[in-house]
PDB file of C-alpha atoms and ligand atoms in Angstrom:
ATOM      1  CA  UNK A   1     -52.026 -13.946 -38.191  1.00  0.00           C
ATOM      2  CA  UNK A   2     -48.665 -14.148 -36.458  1.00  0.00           C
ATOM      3  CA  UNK A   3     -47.013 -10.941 -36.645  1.00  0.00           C
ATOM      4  CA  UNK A   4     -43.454 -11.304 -36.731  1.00  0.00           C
ATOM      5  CA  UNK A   5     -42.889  -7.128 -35.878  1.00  0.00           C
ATOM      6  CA  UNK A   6     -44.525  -8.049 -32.599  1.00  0.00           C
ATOM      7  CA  UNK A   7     -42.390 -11.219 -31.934  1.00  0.00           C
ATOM      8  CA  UNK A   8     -39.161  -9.980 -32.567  1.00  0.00           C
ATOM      9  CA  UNK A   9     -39.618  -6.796 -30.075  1.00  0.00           C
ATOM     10  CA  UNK A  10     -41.065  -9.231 -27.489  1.00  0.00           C
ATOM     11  CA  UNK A  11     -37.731 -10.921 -27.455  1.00  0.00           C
ATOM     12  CA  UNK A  12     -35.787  -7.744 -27.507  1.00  0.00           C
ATOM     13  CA  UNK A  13     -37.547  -6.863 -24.457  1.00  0.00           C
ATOM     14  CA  UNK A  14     -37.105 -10.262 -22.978  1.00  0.00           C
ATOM     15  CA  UNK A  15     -33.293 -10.113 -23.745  1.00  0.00           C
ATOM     16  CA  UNK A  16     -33.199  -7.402 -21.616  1.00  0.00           C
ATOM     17  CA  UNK A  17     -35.234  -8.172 -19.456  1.00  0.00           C
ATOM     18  CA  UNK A  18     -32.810 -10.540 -18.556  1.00  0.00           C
ATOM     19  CA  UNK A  19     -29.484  -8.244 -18.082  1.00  0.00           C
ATOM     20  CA  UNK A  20     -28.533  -9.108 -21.733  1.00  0.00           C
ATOM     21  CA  UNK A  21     -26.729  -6.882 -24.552  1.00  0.00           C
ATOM     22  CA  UNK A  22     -29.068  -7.439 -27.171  1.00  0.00           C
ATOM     23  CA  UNK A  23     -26.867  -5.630 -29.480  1.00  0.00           C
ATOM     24  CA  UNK A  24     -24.043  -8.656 -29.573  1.00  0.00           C
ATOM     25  CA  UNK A  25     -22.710 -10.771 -31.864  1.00  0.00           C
ATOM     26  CA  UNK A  26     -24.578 -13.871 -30.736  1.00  0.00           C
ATOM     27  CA  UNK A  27     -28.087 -12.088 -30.249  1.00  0.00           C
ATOM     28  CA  UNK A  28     -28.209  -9.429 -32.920  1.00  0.00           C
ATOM     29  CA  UNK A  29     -30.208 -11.913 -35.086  1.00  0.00           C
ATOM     30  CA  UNK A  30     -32.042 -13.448 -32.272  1.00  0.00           C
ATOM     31  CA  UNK A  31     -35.072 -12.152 -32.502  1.00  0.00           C
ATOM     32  CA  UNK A  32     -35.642 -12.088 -36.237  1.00  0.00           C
ATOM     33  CA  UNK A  33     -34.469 -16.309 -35.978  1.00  0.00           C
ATOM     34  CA  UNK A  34     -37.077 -16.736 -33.295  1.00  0.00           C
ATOM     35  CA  UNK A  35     -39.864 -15.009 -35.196  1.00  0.00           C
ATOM     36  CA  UNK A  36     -39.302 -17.398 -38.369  1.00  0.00           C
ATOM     37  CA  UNK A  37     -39.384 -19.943 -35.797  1.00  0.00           C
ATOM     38  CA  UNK A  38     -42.511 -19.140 -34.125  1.00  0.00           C
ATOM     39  CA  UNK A  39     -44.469 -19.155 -37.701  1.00  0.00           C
ATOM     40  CA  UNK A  40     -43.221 -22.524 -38.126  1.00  0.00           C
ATOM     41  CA  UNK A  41     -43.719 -23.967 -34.467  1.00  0.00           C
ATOM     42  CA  UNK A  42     -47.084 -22.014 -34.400  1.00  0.00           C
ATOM     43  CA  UNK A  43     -48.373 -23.231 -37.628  1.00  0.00           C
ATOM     44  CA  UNK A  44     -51.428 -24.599 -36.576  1.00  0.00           C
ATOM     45  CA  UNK A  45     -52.698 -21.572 -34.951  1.00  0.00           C
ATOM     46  CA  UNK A  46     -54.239 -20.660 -38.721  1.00  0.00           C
ATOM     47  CA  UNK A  47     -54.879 -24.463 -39.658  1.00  0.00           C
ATOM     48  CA  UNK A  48     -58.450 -26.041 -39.781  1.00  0.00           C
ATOM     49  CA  UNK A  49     -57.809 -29.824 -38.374  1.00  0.00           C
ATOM     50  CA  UNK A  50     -61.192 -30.607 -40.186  1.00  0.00           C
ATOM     51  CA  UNK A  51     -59.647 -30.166 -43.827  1.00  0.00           C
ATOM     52  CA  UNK A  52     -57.671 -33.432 -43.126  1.00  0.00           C
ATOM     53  CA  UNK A  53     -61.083 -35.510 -43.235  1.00  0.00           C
ATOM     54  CA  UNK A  54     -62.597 -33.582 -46.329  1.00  0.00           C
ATOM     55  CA  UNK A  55     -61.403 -37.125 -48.144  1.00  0.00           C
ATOM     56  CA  UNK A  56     -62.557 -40.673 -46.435  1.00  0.00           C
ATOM     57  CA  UNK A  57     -62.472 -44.044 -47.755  1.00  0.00           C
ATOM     58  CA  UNK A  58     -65.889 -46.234 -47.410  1.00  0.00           C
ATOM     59  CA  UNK A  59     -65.440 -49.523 -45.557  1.00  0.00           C
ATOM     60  CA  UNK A  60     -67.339 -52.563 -45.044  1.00  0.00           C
ATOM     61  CA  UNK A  61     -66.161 -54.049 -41.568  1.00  0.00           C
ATOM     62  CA  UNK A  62     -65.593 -51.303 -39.034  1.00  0.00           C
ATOM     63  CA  UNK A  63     -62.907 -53.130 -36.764  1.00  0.00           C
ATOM     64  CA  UNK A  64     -60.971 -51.040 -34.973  1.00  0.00           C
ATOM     65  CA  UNK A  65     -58.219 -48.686 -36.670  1.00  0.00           C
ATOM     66  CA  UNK A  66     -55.197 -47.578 -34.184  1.00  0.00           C
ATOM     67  CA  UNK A  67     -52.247 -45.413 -35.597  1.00  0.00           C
ATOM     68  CA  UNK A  68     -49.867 -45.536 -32.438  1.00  0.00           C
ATOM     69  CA  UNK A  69     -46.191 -43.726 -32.054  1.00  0.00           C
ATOM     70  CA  UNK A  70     -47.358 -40.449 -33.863  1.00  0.00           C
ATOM     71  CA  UNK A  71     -44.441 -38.049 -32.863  1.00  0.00           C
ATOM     72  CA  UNK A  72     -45.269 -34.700 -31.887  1.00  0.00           C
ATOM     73  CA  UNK A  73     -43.693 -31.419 -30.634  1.00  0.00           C
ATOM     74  CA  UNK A  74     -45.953 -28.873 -28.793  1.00  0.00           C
ATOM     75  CA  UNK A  75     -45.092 -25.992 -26.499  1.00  0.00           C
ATOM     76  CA  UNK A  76     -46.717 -25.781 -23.156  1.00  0.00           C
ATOM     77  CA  UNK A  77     -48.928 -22.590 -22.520  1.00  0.00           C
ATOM     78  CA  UNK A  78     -47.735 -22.063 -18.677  1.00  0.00           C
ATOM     79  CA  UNK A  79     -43.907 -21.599 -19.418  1.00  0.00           C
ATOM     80  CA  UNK A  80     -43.444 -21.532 -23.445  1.00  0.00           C
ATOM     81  CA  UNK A  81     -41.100 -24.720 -23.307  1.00  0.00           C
ATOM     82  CA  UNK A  82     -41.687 -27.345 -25.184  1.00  0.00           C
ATOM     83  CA  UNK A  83     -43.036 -31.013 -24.222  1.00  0.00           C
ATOM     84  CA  UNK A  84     -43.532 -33.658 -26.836  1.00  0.00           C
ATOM     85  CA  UNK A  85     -43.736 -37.212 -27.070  1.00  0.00           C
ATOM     86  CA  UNK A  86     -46.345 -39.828 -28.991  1.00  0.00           C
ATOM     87  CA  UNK A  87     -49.968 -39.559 -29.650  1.00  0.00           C
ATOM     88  CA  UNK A  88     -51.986 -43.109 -30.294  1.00  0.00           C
ATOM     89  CA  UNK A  89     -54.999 -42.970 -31.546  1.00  0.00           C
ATOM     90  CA  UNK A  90     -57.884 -45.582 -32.129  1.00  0.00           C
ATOM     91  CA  UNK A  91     -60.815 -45.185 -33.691  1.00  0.00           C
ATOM     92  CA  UNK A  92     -64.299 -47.684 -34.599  1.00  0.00           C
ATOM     93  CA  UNK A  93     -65.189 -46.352 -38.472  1.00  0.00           C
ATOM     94  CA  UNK A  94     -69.071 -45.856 -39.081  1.00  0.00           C
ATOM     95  CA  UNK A  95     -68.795 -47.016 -42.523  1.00  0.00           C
ATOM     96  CA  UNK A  96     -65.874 -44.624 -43.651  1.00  0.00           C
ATOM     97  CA  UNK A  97     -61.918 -44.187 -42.361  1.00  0.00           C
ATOM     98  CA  UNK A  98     -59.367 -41.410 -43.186  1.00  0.00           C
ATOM     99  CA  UNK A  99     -56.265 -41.803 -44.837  1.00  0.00           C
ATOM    100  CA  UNK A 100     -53.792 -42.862 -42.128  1.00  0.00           C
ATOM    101  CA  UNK A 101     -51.317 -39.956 -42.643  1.00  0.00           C
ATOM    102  CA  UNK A 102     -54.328 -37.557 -41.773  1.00  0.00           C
ATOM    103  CA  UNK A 103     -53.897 -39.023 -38.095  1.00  0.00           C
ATOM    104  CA  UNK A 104     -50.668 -37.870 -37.857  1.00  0.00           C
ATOM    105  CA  UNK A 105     -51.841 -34.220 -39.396  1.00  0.00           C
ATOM    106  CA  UNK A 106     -54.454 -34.028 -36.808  1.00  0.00           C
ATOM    107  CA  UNK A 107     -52.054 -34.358 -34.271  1.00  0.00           C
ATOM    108  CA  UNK A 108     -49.675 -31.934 -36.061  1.00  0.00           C
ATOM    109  CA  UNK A 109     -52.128 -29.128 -36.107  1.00  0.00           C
ATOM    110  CA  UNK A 110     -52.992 -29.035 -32.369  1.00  0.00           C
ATOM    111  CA  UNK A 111     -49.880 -29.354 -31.614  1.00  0.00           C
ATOM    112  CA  UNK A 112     -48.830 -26.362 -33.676  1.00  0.00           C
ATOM    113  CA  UNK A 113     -50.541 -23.808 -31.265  1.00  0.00           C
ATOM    114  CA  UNK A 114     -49.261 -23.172 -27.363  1.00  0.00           C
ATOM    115  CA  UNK A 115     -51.394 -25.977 -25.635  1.00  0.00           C
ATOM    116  CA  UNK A 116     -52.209 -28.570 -22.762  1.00  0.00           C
ATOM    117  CA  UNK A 117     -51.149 -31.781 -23.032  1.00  0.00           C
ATOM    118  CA  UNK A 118     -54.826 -32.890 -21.778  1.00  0.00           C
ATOM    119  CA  UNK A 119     -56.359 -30.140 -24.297  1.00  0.00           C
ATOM    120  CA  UNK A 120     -54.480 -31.520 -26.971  1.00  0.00           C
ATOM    121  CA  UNK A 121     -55.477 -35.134 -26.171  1.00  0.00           C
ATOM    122  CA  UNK A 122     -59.296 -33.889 -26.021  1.00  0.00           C
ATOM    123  CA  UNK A 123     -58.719 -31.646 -29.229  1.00  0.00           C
ATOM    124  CA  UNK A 124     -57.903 -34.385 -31.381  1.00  0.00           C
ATOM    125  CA  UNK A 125     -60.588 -36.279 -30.462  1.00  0.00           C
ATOM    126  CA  UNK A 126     -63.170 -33.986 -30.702  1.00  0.00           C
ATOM    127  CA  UNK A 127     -62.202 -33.347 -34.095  1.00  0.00           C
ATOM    128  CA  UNK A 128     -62.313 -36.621 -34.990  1.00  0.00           C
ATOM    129  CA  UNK A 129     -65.717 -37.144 -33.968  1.00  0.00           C
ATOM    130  CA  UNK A 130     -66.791 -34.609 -35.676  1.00  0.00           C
ATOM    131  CA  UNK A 131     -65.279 -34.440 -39.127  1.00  0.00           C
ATOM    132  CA  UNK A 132     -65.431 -38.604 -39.135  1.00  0.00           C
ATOM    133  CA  UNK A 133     -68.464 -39.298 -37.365  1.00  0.00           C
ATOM    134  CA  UNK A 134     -66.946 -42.607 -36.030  1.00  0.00           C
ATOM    135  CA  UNK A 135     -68.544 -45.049 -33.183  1.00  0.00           C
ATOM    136  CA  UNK A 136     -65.983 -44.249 -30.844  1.00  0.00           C
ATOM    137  CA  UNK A 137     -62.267 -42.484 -30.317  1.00  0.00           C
ATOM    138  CA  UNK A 138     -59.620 -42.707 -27.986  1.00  0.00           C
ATOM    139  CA  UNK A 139     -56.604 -40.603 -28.130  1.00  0.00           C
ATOM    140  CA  UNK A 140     -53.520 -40.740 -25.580  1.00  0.00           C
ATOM    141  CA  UNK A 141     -50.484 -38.966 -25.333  1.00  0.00           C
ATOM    142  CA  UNK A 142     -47.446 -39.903 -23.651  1.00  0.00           C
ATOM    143  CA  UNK A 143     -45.038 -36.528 -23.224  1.00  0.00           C
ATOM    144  CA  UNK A 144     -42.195 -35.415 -20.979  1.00  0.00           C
ATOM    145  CA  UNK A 145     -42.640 -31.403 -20.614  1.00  0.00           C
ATOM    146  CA  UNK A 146     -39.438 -29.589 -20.888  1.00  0.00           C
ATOM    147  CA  UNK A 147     -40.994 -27.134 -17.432  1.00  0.00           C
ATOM    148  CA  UNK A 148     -41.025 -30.100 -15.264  1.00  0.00           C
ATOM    149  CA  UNK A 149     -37.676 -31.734 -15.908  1.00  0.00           C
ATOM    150  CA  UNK A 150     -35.379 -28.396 -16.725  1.00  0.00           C
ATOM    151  CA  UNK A 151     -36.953 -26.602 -13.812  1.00  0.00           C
ATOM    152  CA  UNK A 152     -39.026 -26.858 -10.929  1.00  0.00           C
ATOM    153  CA  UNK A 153     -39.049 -30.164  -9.654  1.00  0.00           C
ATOM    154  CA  UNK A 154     -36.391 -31.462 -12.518  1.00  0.00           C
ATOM    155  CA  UNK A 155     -37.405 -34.890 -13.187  1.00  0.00           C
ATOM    156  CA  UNK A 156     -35.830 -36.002 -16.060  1.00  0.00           C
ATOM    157  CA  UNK A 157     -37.660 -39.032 -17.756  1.00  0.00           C
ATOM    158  CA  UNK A 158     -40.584 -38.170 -16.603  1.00  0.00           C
ATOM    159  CA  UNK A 159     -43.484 -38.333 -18.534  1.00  0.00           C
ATOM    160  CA  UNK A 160     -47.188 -37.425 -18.298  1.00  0.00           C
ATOM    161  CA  UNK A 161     -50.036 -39.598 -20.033  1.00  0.00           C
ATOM    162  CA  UNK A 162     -53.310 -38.683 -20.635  1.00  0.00           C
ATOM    163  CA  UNK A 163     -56.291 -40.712 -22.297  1.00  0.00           C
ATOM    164  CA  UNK A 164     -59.649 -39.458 -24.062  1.00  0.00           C
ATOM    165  CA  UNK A 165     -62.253 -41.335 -24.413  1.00  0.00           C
ATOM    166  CA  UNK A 166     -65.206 -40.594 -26.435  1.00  0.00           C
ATOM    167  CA  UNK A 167     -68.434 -42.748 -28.151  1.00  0.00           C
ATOM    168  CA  UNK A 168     -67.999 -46.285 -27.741  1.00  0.00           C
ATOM    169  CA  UNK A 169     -64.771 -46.493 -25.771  1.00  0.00           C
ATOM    170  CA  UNK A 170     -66.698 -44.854 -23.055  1.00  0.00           C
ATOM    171  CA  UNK A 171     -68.912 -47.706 -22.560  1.00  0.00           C
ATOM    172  CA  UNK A 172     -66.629 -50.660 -23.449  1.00  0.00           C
ATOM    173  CA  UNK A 173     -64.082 -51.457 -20.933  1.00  0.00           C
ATOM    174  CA  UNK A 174     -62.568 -54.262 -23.178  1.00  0.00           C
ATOM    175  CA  UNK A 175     -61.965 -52.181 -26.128  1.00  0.00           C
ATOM    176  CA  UNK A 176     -60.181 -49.857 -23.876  1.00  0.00           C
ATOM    177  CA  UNK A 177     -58.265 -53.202 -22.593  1.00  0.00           C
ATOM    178  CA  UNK A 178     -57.557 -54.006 -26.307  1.00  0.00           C
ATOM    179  CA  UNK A 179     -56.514 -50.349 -27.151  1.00  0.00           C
ATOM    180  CA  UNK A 180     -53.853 -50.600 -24.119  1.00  0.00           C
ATOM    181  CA  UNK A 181     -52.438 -54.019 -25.101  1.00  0.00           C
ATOM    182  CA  UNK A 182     -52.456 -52.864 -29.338  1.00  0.00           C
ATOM    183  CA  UNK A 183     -50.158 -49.661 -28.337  1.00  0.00           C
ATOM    184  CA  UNK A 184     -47.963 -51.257 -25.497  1.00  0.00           C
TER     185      UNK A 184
HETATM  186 ZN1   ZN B   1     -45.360 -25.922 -18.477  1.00  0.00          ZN
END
């Protein structure tokens, strides 16, 4: 449970932890605002990702499904700054697919929680494979993290990509090739 009490006194300290009045104008409401925040940001933390699968769709021909350019916001675990950029995901059905907006609530869900970028990509995944029971997935996310180009080596642009492979895309070079060239 996220307990805004606790929030809002961890940015009061924080406030003044950095030399600030947290009794001004601008800031009096500060840490109330960032507590309603973090329940939304944070969602996920008390969402099951499986829930999203509960309702599939039988299908003859299992060809393969991609959803690409999912948008996503996440907040990195190291500094609590966000990165964010697209998920694509492809998947080879077993004889069943999801709805295509459950995709994007997959990602949503992890992405809801302080994370990883490669965590995340692994994390949605897994729980495809296991709530779809599909011949293969491949997830990868393309993000620029807000702790690398605000701070420390300040590359703006930059972004970071990881891939997950699991089931058939582990053995298959070419459907890896045909992933790459569907979300180009
Ligand atoms: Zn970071």
């Amino acid at each position: 449970m996220i307990d805004q009490e606790k929030i809002q006194q961890g940015v009061r300290l924080l406030l003044e932890g950095i030399g600030e009045d947290v009794n001004r104008e601008g800031l009096i409401e500060t840490p109330e605002r960032i507590a309603r925040m973090y329940e939304e940001i944070f969602g996920g933390m008390e969402e099951d990702a499986q829930v999203h699968f509960q309702k599939t769709f039988h299908v003859e021909n299992n060809e393969m499904v991609v959803e690409k350019d999912i948008t996503f916001y996440s907040m990195c675990e190291h500094h609590l700054l966000p990165f964010y950029g697209k998920a694509h995901i492809a998947y080879i059905p077993d004889g069943k697919v999801a709805g295509l907006s459950k995709l994007a609530r997959t990602v949503e869900v992890f992405a809801k929680r302080l994370q990883l970028q490669e965590q995340l990509t692994a994390q949605i995944a897994d729980a495809m494979m296991e709530s779809l029971c599909p011949k293969g997935v491949m997830v990868m996310i393309e993000a620029e993290h807000m702790c690398m180009t605000m701070r420390g080596i300040k590359k703006p642009g930059s972004r970071t990509v990881t891939i997950v492979k699991r089931g058939m895309f582990e053995e298959n070079p070419e459907l890896t090739n045909l992933f790459f060239q569907m979300v180009k």
